[in-house]
XYZ file of C-alpha atoms in Angstrom:
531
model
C 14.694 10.050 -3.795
C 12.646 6.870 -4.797
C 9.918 8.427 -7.466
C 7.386 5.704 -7.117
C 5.074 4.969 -9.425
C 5.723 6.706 -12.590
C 2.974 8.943 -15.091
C 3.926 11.026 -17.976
C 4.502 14.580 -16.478
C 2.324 15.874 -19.200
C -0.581 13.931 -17.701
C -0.224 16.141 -14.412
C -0.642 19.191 -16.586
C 2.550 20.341 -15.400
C 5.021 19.332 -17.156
C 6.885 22.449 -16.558
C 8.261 21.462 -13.092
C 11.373 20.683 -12.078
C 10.815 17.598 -10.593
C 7.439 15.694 -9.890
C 7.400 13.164 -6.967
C 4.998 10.202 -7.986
C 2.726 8.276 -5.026
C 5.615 8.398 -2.631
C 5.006 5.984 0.437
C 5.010 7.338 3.669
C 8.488 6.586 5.077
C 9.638 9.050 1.446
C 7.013 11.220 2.217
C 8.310 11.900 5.431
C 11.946 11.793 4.838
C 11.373 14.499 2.319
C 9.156 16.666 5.083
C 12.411 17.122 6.781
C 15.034 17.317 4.698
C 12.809 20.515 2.991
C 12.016 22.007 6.882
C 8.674 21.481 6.769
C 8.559 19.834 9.410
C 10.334 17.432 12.761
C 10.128 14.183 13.492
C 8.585 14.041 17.230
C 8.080 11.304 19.846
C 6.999 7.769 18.373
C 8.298 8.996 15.130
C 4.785 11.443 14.201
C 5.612 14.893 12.155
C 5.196 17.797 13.477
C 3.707 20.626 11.250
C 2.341 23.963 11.641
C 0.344 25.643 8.783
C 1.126 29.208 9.197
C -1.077 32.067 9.965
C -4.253 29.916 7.975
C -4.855 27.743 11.208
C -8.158 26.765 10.315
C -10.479 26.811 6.416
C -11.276 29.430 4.601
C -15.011 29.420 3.497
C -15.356 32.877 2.248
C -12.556 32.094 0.202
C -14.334 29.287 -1.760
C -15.877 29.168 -5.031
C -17.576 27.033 -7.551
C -17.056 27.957 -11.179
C -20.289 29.028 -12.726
C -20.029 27.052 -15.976
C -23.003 26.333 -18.148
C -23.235 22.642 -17.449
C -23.875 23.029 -13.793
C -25.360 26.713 -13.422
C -29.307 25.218 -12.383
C -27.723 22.567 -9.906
C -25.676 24.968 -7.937
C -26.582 26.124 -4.349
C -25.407 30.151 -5.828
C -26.587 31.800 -2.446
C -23.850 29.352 -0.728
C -21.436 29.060 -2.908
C -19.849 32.351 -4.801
C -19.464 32.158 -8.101
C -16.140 32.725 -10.127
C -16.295 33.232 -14.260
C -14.695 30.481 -16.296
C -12.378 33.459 -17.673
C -11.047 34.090 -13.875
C -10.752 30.450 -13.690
C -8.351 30.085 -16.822
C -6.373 32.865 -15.818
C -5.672 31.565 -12.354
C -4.913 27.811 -13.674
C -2.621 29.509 -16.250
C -0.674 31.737 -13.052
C -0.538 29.028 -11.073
C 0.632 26.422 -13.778
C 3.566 29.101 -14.214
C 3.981 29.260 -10.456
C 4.912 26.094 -10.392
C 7.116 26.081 -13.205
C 10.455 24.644 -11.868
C 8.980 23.597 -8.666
C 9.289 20.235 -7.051
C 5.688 19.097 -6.774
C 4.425 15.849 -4.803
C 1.647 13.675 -6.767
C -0.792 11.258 -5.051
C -3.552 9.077 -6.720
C -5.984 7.912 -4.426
C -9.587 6.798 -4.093
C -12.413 8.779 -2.413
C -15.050 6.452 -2.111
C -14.400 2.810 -0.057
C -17.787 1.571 -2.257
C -16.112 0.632 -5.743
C -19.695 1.410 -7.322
C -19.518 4.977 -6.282
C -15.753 5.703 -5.857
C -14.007 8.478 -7.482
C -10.582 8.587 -8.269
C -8.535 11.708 -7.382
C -5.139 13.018 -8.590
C -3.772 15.476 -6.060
C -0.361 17.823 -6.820
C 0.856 19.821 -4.291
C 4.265 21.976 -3.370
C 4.187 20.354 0.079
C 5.947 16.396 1.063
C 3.534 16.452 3.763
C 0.190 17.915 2.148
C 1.021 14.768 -0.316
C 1.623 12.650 3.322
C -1.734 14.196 4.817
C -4.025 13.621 1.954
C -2.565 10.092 1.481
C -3.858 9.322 4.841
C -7.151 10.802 4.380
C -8.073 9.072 1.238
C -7.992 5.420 0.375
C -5.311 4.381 -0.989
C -4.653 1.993 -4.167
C -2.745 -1.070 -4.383
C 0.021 -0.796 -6.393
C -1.210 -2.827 -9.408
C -4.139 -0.459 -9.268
C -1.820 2.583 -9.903
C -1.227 1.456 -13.540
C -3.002 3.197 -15.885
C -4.603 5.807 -13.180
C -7.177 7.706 -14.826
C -8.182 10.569 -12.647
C -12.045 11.920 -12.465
C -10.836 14.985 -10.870
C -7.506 16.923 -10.003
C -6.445 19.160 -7.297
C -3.605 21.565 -8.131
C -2.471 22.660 -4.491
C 0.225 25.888 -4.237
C -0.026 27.443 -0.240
C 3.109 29.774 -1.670
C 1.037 31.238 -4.796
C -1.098 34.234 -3.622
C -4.038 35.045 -5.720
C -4.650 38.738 -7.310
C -8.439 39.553 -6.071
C -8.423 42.394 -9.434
C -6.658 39.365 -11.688
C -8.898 36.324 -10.023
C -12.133 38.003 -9.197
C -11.274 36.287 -5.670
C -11.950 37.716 -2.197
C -8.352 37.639 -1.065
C -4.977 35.741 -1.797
C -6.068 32.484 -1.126
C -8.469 31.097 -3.065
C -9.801 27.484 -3.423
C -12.077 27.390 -6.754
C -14.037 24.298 -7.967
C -14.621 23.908 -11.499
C -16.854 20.656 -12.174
C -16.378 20.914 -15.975
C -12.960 20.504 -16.172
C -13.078 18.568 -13.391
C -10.020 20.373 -11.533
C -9.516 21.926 -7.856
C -7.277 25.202 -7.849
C -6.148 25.703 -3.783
C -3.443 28.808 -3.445
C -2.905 31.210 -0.336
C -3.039 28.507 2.485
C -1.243 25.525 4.245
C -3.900 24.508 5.780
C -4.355 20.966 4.775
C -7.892 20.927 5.524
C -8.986 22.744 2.724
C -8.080 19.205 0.551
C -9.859 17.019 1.933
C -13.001 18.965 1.899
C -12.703 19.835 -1.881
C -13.063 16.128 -2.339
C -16.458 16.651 -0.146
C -17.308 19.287 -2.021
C -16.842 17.161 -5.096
C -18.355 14.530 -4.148
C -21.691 16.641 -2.527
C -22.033 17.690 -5.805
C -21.773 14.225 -7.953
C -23.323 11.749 -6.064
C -26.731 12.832 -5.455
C -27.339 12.277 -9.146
C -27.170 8.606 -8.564
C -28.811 8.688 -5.782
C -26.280 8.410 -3.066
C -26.909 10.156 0.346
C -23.254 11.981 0.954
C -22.888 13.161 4.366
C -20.711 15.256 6.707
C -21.014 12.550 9.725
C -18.943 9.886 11.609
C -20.113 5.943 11.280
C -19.807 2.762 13.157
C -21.306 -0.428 13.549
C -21.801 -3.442 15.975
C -18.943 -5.868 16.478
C -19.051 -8.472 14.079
C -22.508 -6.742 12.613
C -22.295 -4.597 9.577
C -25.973 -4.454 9.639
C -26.123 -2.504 13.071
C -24.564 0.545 11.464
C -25.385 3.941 13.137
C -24.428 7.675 11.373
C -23.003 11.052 13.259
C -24.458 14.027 11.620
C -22.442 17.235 13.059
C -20.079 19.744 12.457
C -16.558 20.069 13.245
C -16.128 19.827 16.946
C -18.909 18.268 17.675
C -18.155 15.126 18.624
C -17.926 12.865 15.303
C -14.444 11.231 15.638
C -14.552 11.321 19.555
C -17.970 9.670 19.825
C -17.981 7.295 16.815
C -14.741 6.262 18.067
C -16.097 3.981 20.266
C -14.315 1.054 21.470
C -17.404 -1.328 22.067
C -17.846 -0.518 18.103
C -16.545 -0.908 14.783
C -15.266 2.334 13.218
C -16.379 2.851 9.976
C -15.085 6.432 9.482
C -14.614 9.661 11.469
C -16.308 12.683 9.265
C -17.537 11.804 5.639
C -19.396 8.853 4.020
C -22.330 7.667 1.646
C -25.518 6.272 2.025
C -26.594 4.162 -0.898
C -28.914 1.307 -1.297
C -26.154 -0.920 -0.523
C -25.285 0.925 2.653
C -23.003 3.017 4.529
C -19.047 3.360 3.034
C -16.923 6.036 4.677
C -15.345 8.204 1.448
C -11.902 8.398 3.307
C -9.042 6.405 4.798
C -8.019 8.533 7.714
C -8.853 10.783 10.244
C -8.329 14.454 10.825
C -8.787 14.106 14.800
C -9.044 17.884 17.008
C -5.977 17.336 20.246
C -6.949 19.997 21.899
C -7.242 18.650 25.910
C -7.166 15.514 24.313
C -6.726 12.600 27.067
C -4.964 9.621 27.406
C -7.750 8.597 29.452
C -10.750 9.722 27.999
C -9.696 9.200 24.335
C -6.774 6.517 24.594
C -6.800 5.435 20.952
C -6.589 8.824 19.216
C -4.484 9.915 21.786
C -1.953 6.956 20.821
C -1.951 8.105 16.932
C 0.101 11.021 18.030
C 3.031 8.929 19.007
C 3.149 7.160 15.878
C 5.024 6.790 12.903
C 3.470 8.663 10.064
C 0.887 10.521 12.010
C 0.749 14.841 11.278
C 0.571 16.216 14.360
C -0.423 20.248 13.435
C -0.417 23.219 14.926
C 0.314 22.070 18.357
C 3.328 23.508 21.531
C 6.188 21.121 22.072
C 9.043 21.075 23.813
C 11.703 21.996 21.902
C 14.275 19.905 23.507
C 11.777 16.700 24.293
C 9.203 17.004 21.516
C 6.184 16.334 24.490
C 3.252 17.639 23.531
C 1.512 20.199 25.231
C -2.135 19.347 24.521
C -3.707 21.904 26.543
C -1.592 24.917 24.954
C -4.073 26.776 22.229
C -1.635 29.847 21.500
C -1.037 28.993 18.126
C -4.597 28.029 17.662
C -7.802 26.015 19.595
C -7.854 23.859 16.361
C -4.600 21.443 17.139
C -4.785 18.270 14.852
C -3.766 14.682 14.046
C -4.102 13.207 10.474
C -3.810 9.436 10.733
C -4.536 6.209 8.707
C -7.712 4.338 9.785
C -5.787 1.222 10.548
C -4.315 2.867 13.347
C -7.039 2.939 15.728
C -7.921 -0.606 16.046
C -11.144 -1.063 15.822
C -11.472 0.217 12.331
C -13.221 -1.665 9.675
C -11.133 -2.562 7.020
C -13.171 -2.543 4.276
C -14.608 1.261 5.301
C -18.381 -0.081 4.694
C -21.759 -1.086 6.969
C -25.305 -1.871 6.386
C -28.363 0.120 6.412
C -28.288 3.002 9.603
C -30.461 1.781 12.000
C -29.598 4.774 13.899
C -29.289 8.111 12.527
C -27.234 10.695 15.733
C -27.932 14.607 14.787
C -24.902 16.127 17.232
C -25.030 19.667 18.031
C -22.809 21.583 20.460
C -25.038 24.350 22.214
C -23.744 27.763 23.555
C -26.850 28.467 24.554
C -27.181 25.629 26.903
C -30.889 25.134 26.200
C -31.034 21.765 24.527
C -30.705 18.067 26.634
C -28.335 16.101 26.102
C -30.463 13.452 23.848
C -33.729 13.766 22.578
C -35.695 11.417 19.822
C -36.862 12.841 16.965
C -39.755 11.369 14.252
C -38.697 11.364 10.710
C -40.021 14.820 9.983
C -38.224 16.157 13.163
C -35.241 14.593 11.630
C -35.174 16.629 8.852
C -36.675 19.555 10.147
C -33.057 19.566 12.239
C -31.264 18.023 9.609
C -32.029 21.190 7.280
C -31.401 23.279 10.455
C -28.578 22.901 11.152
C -28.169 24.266 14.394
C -24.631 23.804 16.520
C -21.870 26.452 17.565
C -18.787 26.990 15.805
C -15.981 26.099 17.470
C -13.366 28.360 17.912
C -10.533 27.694 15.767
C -11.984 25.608 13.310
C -12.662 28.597 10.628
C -10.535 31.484 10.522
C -12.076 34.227 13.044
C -13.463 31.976 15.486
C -12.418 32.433 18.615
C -15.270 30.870 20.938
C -18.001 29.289 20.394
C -20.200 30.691 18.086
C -24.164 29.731 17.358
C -25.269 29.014 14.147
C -27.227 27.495 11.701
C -25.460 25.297 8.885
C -27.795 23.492 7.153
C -27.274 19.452 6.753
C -24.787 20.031 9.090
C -22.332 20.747 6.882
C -23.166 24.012 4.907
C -19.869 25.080 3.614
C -18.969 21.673 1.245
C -22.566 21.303 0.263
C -22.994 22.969 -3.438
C -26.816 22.056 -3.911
C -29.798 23.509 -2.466
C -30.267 21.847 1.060
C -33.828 20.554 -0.005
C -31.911 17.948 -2.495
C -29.878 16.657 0.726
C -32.858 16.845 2.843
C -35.092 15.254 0.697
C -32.678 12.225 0.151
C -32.448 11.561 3.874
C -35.594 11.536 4.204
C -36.611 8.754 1.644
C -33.709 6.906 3.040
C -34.948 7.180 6.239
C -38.558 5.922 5.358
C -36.956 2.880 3.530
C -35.117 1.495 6.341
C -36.889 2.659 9.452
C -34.060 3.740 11.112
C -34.362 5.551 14.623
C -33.235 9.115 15.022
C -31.378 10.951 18.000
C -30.701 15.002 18.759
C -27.480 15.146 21.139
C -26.289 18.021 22.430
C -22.466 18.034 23.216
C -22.897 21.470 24.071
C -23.310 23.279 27.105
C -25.397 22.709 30.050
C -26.153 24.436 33.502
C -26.053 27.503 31.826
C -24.888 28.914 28.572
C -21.287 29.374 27.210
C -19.271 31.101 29.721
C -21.613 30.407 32.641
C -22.268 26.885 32.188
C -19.834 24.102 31.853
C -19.626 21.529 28.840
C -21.565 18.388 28.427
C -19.616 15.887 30.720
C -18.421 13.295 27.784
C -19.035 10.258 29.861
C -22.760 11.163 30.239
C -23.022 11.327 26.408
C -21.245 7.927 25.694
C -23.249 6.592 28.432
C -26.749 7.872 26.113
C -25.486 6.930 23.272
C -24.857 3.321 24.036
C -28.039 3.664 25.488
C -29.593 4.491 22.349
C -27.315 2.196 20.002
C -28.386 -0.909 21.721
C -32.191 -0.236 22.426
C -32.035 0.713 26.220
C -33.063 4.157 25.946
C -36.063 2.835 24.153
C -37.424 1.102 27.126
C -37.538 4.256 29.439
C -39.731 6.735 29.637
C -40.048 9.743 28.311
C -41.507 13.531 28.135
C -42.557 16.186 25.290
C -40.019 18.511 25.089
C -41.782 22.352 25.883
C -39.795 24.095 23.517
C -39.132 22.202 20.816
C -41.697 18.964 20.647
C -39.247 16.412 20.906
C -39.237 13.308 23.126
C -36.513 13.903 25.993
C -36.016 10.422 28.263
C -36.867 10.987 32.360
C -33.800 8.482 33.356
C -30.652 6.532 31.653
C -28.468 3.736 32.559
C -25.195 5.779 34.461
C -26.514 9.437 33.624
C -27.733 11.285 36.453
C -31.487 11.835 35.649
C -30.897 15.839 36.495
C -28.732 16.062 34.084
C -31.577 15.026 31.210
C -33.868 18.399 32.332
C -31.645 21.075 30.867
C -33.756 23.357 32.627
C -33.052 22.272 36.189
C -29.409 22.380 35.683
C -29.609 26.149 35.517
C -29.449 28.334 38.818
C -32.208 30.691 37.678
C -34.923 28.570 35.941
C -36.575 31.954 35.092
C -32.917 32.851 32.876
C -33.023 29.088 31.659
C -36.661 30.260 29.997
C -35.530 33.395 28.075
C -32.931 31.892 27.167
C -34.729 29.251 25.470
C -37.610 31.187 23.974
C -34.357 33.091 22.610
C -32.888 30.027 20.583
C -36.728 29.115 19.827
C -36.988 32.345 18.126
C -33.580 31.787 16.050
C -34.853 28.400 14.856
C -38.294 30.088 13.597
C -36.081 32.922 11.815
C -33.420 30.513 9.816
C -36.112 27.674 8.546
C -38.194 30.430 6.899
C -35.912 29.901 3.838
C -36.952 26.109 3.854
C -40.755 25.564 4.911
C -41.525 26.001 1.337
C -39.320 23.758 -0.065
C -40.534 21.188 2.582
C -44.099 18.568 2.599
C -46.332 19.442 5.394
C -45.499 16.933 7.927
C -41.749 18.778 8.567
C -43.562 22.038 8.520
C -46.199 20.449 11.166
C -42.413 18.835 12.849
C -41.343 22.384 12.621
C -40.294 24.992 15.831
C -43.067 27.200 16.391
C -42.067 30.728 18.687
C -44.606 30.934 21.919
């Protein structure tokens, strides 16, 4: 098997294994996938995977080492802490886990912004963990490989299973952060997920000291227009790679990026794209990635004998997955970057079926909602989840974010004020009713708004306060049916429509308690107030 580019073992920290598989191209990487049976080639030449009973992260399995250098900067109420002695002793089990293993070693960028890029060494047991987190991160030319210095590692073993009396963990699997010695311990789980978002993690935690925005959203910009760049707050299964993957538009990344004074730069080279019900109609581009070579298609029913995909099956799980490169969707920008936002989108998917499907918010309503949070979980993404499930996850993105929320809010908001951008609340929730009574957000109506908003249309309609929440909702949209933009006239029983929403009101009061202190008095003035 062709080694590729070749480090000392004993830089890996490992050089007990039996055999260490060095930035193996994709073609290797999957060759190897197969020959181990983890996984079969299917239709177009795309792997298929499954990840075993962890179909989905782990959060309450995830925790930051509480070492002296970073004990005042952590977020402790979000993140649990682990000692630096359980932290040792785990590195030192799993270093002798791995001892005569065959282990798979990737260097790659995360960061397309050279200025703010960080370079990341990931080991795992699995060929196609190494092929999955090659396509998520950026990766180097060869001549850049020489002499790779890595600013953080990730140590990767889904056979090890953690001790919870040994560890001081929760359960077998464990993913543990420490920012001192700069290293990522992930045991107890196949789900490749959980890489990826250590780098976010990482990253949420470093780059806010020079002043970078880093941010759990999709972003695009106008053809042939950097400068017309617009973000995609949200949480899994809201919308980000559907919606930002917009073929009027230049992709500049599906779920992760940075906001600096220079502009927008996606951290990543791929995309980790949900196939659930995915259509070759309404989604034609990321449907096409799962008939090509090189794609991991996870988790998902095939036909044992044909290898079709069965995209509407969700018995092994409702989060089904594709992890891609970003060249393969075409209209990806190859250099990962954009200007300034001159829109900022806030997506939320509501169960409640409350909220319309676009609103505009000021600045302060932008980061009252920003530090808010609100959306529904979707079921599958998170182990546990089996429909959708409201919550509040502040800066959308709670679970990678190891500050307090104030530092991310606060840094949106100056970034905000210095470029004037415009900013949108879209629900790709629910509507007519809530979940289970209602039906979901038809997606053509929200790519119809959203173009609406991108280009300046929407702001040449009119528009009405909002009742609940103080917002400005627009009266009528180019191709949306205006009935469809009162949330409350969709609903059979206004009267239900009304409890409902003083209901959701009342949950918005409750969670940004924890924040109106932290916050200047025009977001408290922005803020939800219960009738």
């Amino acid at each position: 098997m062709n080694m590729g580019t070749r480090i000392s073992p004993v830089a890996s920290g490992l050089a007990e294994a039996r055999r260490l598989h060095w930035n193996l191209t994709e073609p290797a990487l999957m060759q190897a996938a197969v020959a181990r049976g983890e996984g079969q080639i299917g239709q177009g030449g795309a792997l298929l995977v499954s990840t075993g009973k962890h179909t989905g992260r782990s959060p309450k399995d995830k925790f930051v080492v509480r070492e002296p250098g970073v004990d005042a900067h952590i977020w402790w109420e979000n993140n649990p802490p682990l000692s630096p002695e359980h932290f040792d002793t785990l590195h030192a089990d799993m270093r002798a886990h791995a001892r005569g293993a065959e282990l798979f070693v990737q260097d790659l960028y995360a960061g397309a912004d050279p200025a703010h890029r960080l370079n990341v060494r990931v080991i795992t047991e699995l060929a196609w963990h190494a092929l999955f987190i090659r396509h998520l991160l950026r990766r180097p030319d060869a001549s850049e490989l020489e002499g790779f210095a890595p600013g953080f590692t990730i140590l990767n073993c889904p056979s090890f299973k953690a001790d919870p009396a040994r560890h001081g963990v929760r359960s077998e699997t464990v993913i543990a952060i420490s920012f001192e010695q700069k290293l990522v311990l992930i045991g107890g789980t196949a789900y490749a997920g959980e890489n990826k978002k250590s780098v976010f993690t990482v990253l949420n935690y470093l780059l806010p000291e020079k002043g970078v925005m880093p941010m759990h959203c999709s972003a695009n910009h106008a053809p042939g227009n950097p400068d017309d760049a617009a973000v995609f707050f949200g949480l899994s299964g809201t919308g980000k790679t559907t919606l930002s993957a917009d073929p009027g538009r230049v992709l500049i990344g599906d779920d992760e990026h940075g906001w600096s004074d220079e502009g927008t730069f996606n951290f990543e080279g791929g995309c980790y794209a949900k196939t659930i019900n995915l259509s070759a109609t309404a989604e034609p581009e990321i449907y096409a990635t799962t008939h090509r070579f090189g794609t991991i298609v996870e988790n998902m029913v095939y036909d044992p004998r044909t290898f079709e995909l069965d995209f509407d099956d969700d018995s092994l799980t409702a989060n089904t997955r594709c992890a891609y490169p970003l060249e393969a969707i075409s209209n990806a920008s190859p250099t990962g970057r954009g200007g300034q936002p001159k829109n900022i989108v806030m997506l939320t998917c509501d169960a409640f079926g409350v909220l319309p499907p676009i609103a505009r918010l000021t600045p302060a309503q932008a980061m009252y909602h920003f530090l808010s949070g609100f959306t529904s979980k979707v079921a599958g993404t998170e182990r546990g989840v089996t429909e959708p499930s409201p919550t509040f996850s502040t800066c959308f993105g709670a679970p990678f974010m190891p500050r307090r929320p104030e530092v991310y809010g606060a840094l949106l908001r100056d970034r905000i004020a210095a470029v004037g951008a415009d900013c949108w609340l879209v629900n790709t929730g629910w509507t007519g009713g809530a979940y289970g009574t209602g039906k979901r957000m038809p997606i053509k109506a929200t790519r119809a708004l959203l173009t609406a908003a991108l280009n300046g249309d929407l702001a040449r309609v009119g528009f009405r306060e909002d009742p609940n929440f103080g917002f400005q909702v627009p009266v009528a949209a180019p191709g949306v049916d205006a009935g469809l933009l009162d949330p409350r006239s969709t609903w059979t029983d206004p009267v239900a429509y009304d409890a409902q929403a003083a209901k959701l009101v009342a949950m918005f009061v409750e969670n940004f308690a924890q924040y109106e202190p932290h916050v200047g008095e025009d977001v408290r003035a922005a803020a939800v107030r219960a009738a």
